[in-house]
JSON list of C-alpha atoms in Angstrom, two decimals:
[
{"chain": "A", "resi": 18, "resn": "UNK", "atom": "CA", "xyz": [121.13, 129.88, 101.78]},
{"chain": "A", "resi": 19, "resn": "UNK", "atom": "CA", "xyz": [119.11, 131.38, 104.81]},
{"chain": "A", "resi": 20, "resn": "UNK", "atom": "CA", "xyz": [117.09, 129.05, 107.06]},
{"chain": "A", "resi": 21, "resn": "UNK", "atom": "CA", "xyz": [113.38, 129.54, 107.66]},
{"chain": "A", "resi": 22, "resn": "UNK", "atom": "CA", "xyz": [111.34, 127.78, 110.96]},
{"chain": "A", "resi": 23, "resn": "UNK", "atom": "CA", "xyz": [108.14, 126.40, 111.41]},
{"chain": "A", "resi": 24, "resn": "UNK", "atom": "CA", "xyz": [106.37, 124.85, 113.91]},
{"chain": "A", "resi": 25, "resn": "UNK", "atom": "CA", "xyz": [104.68, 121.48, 112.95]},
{"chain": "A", "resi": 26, "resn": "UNK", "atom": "CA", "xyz": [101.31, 119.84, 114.41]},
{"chain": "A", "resi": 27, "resn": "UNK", "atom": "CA", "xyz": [103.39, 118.17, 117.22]},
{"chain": "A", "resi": 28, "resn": "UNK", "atom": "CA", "xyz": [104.87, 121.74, 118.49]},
{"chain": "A", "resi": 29, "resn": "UNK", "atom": "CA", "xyz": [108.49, 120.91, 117.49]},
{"chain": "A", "resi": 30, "resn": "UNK", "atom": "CA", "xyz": [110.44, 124.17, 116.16]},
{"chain": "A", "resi": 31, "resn": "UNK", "atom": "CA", "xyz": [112.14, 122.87, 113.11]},
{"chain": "A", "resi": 32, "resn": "UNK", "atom": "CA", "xyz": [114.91, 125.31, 110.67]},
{"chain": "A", "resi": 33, "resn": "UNK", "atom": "CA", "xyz": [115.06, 123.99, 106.99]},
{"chain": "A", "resi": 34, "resn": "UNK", "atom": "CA", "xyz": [117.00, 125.48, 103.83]},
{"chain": "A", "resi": 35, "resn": "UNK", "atom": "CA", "xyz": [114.98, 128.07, 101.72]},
{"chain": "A", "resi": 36, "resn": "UNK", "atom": "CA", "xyz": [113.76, 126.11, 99.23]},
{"chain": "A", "resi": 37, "resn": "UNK", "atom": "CA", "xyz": [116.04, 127.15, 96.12]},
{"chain": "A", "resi": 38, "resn": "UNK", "atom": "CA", "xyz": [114.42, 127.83, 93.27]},
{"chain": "A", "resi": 39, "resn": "UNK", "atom": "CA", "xyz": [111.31, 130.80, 92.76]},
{"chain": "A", "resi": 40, "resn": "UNK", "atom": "CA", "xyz": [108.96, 128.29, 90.90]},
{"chain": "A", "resi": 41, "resn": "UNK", "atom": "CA", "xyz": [105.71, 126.78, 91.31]},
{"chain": "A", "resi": 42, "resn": "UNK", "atom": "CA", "xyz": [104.41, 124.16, 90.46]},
{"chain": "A", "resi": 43, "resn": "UNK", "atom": "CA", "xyz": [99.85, 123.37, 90.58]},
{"chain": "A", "resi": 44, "resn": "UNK", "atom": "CA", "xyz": [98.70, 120.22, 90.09]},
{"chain": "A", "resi": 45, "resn": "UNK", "atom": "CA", "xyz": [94.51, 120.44, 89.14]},
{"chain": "A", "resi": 46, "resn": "UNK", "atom": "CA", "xyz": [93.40, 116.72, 88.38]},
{"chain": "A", "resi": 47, "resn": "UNK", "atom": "CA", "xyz": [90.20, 117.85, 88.32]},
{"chain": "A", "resi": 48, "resn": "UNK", "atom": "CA", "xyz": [90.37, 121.58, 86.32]},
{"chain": "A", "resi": 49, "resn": "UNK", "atom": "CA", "xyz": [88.45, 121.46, 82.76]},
{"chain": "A", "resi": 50, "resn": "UNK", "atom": "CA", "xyz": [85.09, 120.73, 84.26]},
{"chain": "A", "resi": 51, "resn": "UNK", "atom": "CA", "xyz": [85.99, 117.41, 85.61]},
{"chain": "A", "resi": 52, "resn": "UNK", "atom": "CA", "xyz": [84.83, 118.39, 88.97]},
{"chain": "A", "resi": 53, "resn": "UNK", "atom": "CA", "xyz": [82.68, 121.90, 88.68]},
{"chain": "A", "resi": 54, "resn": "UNK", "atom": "CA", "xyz": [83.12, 121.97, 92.93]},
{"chain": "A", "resi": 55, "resn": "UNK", "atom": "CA", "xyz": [87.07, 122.95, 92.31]},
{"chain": "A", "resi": 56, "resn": "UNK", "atom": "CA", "xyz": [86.80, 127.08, 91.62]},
{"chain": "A", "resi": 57, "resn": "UNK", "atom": "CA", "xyz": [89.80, 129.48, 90.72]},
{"chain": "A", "resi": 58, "resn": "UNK", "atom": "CA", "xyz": [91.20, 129.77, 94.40]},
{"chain": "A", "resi": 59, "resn": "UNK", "atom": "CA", "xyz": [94.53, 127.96, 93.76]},
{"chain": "A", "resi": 60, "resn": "UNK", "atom": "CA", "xyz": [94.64, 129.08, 90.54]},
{"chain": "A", "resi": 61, "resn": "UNK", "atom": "CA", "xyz": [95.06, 132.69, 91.72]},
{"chain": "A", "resi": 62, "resn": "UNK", "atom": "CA", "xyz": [96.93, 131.75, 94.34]},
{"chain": "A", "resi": 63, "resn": "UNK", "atom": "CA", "xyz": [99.80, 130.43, 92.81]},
{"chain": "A", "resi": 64, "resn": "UNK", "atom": "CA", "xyz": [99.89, 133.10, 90.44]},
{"chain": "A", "resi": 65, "resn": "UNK", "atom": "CA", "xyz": [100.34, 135.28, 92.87]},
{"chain": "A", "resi": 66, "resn": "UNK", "atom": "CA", "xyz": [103.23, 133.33, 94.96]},
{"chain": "A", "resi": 67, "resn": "UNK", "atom": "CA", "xyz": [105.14, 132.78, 91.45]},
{"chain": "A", "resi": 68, "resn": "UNK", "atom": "CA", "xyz": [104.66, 136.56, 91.35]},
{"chain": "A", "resi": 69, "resn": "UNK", "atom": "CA", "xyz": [105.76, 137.12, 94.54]},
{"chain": "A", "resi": 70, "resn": "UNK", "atom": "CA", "xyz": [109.04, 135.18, 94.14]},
{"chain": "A", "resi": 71, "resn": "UNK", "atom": "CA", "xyz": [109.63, 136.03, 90.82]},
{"chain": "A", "resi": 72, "resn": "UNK", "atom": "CA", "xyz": [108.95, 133.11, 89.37]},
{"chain": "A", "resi": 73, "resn": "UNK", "atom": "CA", "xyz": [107.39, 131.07, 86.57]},
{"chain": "A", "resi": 74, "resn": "UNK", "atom": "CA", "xyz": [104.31, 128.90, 87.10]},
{"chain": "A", "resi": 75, "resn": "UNK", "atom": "CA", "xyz": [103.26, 125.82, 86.14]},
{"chain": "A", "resi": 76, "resn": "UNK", "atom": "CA", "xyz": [99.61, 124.43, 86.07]},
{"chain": "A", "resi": 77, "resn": "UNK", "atom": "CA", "xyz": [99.29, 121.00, 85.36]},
{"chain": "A", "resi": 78, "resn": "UNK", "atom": "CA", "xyz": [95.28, 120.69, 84.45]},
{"chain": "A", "resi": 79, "resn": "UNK", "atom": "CA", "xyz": [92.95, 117.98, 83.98]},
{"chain": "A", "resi": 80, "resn": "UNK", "atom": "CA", "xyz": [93.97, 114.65, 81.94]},
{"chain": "A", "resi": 81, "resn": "UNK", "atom": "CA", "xyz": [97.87, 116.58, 81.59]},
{"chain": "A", "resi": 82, "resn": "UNK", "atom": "CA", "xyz": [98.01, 116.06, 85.44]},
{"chain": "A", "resi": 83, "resn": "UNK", "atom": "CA", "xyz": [99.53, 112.52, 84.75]},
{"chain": "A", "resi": 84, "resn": "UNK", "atom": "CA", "xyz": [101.52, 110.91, 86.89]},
{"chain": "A", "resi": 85, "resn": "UNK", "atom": "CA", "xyz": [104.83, 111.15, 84.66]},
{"chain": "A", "resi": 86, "resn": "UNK", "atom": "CA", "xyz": [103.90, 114.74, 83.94]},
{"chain": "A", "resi": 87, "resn": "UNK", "atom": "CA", "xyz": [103.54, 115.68, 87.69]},
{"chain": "A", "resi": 88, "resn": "UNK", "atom": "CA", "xyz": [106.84, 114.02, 88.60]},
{"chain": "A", "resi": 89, "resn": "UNK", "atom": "CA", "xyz": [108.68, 115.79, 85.67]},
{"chain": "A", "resi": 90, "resn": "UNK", "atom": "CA", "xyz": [107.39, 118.63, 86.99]},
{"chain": "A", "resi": 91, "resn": "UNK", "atom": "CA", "xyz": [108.56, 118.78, 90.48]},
{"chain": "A", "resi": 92, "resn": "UNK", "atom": "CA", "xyz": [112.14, 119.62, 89.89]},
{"chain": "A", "resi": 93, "resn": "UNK", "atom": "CA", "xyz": [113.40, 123.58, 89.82]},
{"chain": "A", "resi": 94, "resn": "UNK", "atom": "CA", "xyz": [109.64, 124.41, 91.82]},
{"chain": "A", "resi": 95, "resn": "UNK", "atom": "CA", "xyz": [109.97, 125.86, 95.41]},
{"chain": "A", "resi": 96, "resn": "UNK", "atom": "CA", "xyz": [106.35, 125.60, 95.51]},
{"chain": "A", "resi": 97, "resn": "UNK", "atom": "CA", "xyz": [104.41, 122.17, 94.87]},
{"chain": "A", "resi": 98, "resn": "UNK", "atom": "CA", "xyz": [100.56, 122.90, 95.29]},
{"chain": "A", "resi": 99, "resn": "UNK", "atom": "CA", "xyz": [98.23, 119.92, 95.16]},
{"chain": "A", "resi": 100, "resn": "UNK", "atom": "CA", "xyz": [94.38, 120.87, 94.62]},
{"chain": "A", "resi": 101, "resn": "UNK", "atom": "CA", "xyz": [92.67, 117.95, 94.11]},
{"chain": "A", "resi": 102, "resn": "UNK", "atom": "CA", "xyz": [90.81, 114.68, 96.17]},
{"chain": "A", "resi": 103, "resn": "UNK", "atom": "CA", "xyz": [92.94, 112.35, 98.18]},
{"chain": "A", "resi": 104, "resn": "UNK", "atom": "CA", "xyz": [92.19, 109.27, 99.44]},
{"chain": "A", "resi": 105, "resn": "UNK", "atom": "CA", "xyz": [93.68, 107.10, 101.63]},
{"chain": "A", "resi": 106, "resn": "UNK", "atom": "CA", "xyz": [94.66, 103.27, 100.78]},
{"chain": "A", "resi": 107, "resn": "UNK", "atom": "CA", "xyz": [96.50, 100.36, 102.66]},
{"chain": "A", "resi": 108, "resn": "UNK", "atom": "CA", "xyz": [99.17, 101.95, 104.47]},
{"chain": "A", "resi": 109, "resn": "UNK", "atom": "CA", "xyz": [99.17, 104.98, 102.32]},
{"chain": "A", "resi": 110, "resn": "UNK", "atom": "CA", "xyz": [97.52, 108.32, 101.04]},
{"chain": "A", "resi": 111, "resn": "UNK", "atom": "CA", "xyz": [97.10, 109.21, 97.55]},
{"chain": "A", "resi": 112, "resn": "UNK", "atom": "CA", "xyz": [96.59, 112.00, 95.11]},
{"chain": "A", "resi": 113, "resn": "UNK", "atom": "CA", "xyz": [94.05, 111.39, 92.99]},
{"chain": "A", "resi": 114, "resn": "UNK", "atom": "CA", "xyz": [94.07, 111.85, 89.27]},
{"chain": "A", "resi": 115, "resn": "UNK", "atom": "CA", "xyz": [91.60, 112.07, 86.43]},
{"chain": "A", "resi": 116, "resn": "UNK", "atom": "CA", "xyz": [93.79, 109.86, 84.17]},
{"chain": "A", "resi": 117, "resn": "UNK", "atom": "CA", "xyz": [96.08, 106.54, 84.20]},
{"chain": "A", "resi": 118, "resn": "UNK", "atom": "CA", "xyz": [98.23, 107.41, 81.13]},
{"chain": "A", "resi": 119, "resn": "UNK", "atom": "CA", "xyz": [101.89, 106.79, 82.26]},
{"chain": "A", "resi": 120, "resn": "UNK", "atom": "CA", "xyz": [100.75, 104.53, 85.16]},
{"chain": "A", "resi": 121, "resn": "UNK", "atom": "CA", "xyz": [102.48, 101.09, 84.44]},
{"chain": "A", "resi": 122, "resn": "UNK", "atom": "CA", "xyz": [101.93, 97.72, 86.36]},
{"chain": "A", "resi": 123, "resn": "UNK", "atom": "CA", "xyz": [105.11, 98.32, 88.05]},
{"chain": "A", "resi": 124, "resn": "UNK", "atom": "CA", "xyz": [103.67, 101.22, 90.07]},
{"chain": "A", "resi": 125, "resn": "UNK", "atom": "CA", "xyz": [100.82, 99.16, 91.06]},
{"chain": "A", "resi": 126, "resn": "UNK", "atom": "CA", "xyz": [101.95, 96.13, 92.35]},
{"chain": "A", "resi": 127, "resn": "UNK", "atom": "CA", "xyz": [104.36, 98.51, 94.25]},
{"chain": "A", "resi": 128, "resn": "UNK", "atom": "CA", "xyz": [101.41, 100.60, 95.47]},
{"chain": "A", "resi": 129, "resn": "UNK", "atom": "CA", "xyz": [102.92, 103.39, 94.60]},
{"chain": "A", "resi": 130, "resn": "UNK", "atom": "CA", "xyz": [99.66, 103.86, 92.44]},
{"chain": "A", "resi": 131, "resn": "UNK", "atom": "CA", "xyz": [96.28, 102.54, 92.50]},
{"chain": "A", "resi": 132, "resn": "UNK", "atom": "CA", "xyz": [93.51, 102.01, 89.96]},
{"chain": "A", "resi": 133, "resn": "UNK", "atom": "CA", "xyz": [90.06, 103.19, 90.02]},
{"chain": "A", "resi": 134, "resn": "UNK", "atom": "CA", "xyz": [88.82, 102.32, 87.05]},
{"chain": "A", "resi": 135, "resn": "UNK", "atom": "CA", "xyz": [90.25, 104.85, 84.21]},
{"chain": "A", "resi": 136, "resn": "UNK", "atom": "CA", "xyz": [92.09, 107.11, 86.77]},
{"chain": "A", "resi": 137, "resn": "UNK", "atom": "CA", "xyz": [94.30, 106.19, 89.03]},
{"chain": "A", "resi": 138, "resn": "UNK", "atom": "CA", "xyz": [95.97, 107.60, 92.46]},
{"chain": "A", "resi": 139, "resn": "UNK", "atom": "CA", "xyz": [99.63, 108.13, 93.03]},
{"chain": "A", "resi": 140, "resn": "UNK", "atom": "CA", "xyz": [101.53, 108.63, 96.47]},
{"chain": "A", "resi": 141, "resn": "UNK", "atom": "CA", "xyz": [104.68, 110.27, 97.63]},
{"chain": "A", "resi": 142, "resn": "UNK", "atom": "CA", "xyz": [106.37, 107.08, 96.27]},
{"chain": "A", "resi": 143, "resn": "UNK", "atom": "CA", "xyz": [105.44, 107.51, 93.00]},
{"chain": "A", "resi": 144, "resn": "UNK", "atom": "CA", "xyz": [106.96, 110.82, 92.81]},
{"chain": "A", "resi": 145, "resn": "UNK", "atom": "CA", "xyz": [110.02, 109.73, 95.04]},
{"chain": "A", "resi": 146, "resn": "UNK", "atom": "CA", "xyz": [110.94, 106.97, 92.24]},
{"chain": "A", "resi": 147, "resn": "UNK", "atom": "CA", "xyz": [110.20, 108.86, 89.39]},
{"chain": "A", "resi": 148, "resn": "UNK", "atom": "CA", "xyz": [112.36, 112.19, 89.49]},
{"chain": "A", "resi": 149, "resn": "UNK", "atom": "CA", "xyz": [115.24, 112.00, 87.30]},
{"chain": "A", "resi": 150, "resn": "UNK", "atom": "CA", "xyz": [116.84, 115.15, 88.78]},
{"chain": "A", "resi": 151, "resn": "UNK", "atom": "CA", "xyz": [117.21, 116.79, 92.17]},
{"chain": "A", "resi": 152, "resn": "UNK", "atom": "CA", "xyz": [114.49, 118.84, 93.68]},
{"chain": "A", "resi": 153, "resn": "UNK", "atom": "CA", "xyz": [115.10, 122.33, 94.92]},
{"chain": "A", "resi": 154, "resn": "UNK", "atom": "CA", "xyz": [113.75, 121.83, 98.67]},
{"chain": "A", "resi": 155, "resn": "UNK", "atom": "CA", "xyz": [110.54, 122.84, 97.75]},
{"chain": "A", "resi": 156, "resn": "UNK", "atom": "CA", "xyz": [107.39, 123.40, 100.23]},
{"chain": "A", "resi": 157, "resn": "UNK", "atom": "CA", "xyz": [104.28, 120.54, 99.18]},
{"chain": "A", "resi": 158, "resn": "UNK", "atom": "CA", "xyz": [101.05, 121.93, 99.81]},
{"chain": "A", "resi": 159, "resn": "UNK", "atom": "CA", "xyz": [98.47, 119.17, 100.02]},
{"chain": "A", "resi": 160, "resn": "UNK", "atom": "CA", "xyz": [94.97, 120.72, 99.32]},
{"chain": "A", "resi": 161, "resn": "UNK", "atom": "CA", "xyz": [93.38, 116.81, 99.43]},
{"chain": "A", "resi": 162, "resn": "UNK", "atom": "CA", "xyz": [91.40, 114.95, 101.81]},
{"chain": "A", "resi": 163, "resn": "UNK", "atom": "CA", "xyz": [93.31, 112.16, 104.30]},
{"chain": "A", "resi": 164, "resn": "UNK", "atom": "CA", "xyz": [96.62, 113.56, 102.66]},
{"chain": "A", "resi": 165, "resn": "UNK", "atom": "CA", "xyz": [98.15, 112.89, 106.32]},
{"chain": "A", "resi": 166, "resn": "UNK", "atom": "CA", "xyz": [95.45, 110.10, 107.49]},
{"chain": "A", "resi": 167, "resn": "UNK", "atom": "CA", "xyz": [96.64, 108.88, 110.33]},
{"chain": "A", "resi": 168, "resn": "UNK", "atom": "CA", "xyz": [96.21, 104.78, 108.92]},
{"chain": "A", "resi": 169, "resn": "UNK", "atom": "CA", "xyz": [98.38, 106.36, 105.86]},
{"chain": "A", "resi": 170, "resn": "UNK", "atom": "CA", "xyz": [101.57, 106.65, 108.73]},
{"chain": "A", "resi": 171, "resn": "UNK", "atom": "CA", "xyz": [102.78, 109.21, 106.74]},
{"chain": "A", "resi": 172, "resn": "UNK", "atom": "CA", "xyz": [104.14, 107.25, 104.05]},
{"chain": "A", "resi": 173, "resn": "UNK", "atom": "CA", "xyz": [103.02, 109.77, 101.12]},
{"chain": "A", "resi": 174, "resn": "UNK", "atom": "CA", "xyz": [105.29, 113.07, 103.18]},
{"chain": "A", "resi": 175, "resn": "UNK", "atom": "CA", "xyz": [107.99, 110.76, 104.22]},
{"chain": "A", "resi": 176, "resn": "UNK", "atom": "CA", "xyz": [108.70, 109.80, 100.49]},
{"chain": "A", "resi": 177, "resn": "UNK", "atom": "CA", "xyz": [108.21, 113.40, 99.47]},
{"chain": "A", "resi": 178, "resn": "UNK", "atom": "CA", "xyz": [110.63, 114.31, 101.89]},
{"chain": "A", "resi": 179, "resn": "UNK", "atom": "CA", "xyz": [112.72, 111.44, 100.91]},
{"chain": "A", "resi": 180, "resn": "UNK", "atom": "CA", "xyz": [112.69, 112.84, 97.53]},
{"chain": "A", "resi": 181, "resn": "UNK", "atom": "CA", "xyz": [114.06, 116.53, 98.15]},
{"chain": "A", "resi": 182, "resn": "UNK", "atom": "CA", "xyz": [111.21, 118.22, 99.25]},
{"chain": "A", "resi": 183, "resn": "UNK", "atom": "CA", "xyz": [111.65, 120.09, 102.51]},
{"chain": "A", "resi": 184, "resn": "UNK", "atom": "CA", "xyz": [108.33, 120.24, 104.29]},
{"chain": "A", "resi": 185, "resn": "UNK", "atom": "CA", "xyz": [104.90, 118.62, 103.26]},
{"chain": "A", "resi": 186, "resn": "UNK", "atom": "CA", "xyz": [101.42, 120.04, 104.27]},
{"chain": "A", "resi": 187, "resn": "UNK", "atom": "CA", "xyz": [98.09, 117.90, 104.23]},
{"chain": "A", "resi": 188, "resn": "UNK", "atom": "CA", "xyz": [95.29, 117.34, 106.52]},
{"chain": "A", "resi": 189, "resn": "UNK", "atom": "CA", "xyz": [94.59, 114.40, 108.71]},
{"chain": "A", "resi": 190, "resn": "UNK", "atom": "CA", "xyz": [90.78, 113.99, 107.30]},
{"chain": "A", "resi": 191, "resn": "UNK", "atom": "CA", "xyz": [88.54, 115.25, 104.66]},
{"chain": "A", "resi": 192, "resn": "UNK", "atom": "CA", "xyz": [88.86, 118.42, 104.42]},
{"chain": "A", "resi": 193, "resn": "UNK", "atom": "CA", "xyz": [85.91, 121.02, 103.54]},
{"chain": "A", "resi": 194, "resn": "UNK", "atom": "CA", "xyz": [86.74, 123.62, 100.13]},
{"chain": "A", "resi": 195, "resn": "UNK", "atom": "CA", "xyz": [85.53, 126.13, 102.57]},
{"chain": "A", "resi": 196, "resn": "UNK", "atom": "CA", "xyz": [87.75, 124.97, 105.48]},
{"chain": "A", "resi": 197, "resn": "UNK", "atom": "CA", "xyz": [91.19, 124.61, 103.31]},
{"chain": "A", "resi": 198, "resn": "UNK", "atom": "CA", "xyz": [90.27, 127.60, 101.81]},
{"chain": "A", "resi": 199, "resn": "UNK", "atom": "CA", "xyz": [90.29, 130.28, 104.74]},
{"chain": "A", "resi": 200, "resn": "UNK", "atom": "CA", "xyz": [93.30, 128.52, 106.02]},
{"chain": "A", "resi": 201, "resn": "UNK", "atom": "CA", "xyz": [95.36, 128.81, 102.45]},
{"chain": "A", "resi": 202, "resn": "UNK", "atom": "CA", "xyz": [94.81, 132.07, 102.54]},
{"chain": "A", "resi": 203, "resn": "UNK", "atom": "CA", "xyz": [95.65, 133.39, 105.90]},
{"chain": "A", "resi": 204, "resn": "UNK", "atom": "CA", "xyz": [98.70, 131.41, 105.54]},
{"chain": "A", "resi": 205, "resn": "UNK", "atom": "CA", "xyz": [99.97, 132.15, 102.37]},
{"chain": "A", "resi": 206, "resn": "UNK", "atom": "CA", "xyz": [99.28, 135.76, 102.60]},
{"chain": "A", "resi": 207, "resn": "UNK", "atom": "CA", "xyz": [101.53, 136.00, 105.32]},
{"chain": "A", "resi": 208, "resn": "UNK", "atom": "CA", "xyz": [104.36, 134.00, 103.13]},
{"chain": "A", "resi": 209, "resn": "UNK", "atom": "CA", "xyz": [103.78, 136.34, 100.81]},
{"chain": "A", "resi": 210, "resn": "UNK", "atom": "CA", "xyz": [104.48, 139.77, 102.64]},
{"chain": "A", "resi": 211, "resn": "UNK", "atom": "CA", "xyz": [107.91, 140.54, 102.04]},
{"chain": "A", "resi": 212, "resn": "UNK", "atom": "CA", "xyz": [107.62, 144.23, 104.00]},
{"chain": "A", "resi": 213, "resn": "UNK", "atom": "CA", "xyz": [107.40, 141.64, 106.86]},
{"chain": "A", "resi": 214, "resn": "UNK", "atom": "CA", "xyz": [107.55, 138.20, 106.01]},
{"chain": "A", "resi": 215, "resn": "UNK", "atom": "CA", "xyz": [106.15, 135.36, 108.40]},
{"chain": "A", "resi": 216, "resn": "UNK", "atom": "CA", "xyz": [108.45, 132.12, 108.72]},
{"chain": "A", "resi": 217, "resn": "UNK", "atom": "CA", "xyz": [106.17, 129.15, 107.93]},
{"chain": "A", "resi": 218, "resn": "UNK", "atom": "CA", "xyz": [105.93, 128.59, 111.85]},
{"chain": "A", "resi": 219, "resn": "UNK", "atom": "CA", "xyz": [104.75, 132.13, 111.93]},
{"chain": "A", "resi": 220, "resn": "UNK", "atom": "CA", "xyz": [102.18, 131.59, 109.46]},
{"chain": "A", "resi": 221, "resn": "UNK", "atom": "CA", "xyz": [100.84, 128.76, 110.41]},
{"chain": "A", "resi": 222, "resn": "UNK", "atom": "CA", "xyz": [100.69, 129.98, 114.04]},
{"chain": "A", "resi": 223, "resn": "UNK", "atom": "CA", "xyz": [98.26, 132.87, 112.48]},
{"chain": "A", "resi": 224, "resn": "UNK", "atom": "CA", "xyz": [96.70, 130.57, 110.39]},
{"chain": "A", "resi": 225, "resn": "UNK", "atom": "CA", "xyz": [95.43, 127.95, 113.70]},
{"chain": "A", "resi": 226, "resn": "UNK", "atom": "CA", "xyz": [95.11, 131.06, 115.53]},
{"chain": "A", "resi": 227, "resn": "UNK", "atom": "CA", "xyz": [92.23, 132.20, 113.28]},
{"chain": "A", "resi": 228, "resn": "UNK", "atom": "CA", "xyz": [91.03, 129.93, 112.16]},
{"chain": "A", "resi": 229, "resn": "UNK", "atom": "CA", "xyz": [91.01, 127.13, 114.42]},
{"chain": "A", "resi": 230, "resn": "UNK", "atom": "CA", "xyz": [93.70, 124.21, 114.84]},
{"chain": "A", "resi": 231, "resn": "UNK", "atom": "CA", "xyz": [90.99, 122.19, 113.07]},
{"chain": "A", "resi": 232, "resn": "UNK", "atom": "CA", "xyz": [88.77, 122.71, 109.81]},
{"chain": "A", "resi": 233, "resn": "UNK", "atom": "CA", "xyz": [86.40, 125.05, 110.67]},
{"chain": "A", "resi": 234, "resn": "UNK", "atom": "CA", "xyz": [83.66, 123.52, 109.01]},
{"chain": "A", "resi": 235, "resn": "UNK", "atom": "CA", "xyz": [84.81, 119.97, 109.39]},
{"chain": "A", "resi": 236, "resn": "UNK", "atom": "CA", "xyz": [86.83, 117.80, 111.02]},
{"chain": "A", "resi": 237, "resn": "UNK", "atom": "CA", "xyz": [90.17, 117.40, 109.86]},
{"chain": "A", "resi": 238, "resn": "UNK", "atom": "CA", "xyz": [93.69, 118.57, 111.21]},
{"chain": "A", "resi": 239, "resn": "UNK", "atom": "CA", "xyz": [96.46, 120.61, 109.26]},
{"chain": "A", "resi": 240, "resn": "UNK", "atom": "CA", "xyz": [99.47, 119.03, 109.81]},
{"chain": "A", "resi": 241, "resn": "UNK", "atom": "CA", "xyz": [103.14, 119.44, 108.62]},
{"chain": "A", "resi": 242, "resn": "UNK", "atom": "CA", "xyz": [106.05, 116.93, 108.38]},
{"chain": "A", "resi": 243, "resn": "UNK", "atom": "CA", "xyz": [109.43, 117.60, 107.89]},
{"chain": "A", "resi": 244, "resn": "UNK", "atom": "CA", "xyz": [112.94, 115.70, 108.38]},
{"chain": "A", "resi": 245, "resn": "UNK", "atom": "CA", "xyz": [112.94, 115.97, 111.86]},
{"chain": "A", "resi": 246, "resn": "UNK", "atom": "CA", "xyz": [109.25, 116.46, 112.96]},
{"chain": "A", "resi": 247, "resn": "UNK", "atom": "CA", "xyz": [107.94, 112.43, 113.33]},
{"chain": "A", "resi": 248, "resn": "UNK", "atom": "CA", "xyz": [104.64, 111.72, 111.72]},
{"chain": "A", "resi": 249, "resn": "UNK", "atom": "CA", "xyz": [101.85, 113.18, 112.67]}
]
């Protein structure tokens, strides 16, 4: 296993295990015409990381983004992308889903989930406590709002990173389509490039470098957590 660095929001030069395994995994609440503002972006971007690596991909789309599905799903990926709304709660952030099926009282009175009305929002918890297998160190890529909201204290990438994962990537606001979507591709264009291919500290270096080390058209911060790299 080879090592690759990055450098998170804080500056800190981290090495972490490749993560092991060439699939992805995209997770689109909101694909089917539940929200007309998400467009193909992630869509053909994963496509074309699962074809970089060699790899299989997985969409999970619409009311089959559950929460069980989505945490069955996040074994054997290397690449988690989320590409929905987030929201921050209480002492935690939260994807948000288009569905509750699978979401039992349990998870709420944890808060590892919350309601809103028929849907219902799960954090890094929920996924921590519901794998039934080991994850392959994959890379989470959090294209939400208030993913890494300061008043969340990084609960949601500290349970992800709990759970296997080897680096998580959200922002520290709401974060503009246009914004996420100039720095998604900068960055993983330069993961992709395997005549000369950036470390994640490399390509998020480019990516800041660009495009800002805030949302261009907004206000919020990309910012990555690891084992070693404290919150935020």
């Amino acid at each position: 296993e080879g090592s690759v660095t990055f450098n998170a929001s804080n500056g800190k030069v981290v090495e972490m295990r490749d993560a092991t395994s060439p699939n992805v995994l995209l997770v689109g609440p909101y694909y089917g015409g539940y929200d007309p503002t998400f467009t193909d972006q992630y869509r053909r971007e994963a496509t074309s990381i699962a074809e970089a690596t060699g790899g299989t991909l997985t969409i999970l789309a619409g009311h089959d983004a559950t929460g069980p599905a989505i945490a069955a799903a996040f074994p054997d990926k290397g690449a988690v992308i989320y590409d929905s709304h987030g929201i921050a709660s209480g002492t935690s952030t939260y994807l948000c889903l288009t569905t509750n099926q699978g979401i039992t009282n349990e998870d709420y009175s944890n808060g590892w989930a919350v309601r809103s009305g028929n849907e219902a929002f799960i954090d890094g918890r929920y996924i921590e406590n519901h794998i039934t297998s080991a994850l392959d160190n994959p890379f989470v890529w959090m294209a939400i709002c208030e993913g890494m909201k300061l008043s969340g204290r990084g609960t949601t990438g500290y349970a992800l990173l709990r759970a296997g994962c080897g680096a998580v990537y959200g922002y520290s606001q709401s974060v503009t389509f246009a914004g996420d979507y100039v720095y998604e591709e900068t960055f993983w264009n330069l993961m992709k490039d395997f005549e000369n291919p950036a470390t994640v500290a490399e390509a998020f270096a480019q990516m800041v470098e660009e495009h800002g080390i805030c949302d261009p058209y907004g206000n919020a911060y990309p910012i990555v957590m690891s084992d070693i790299d404290v919150f935020p």
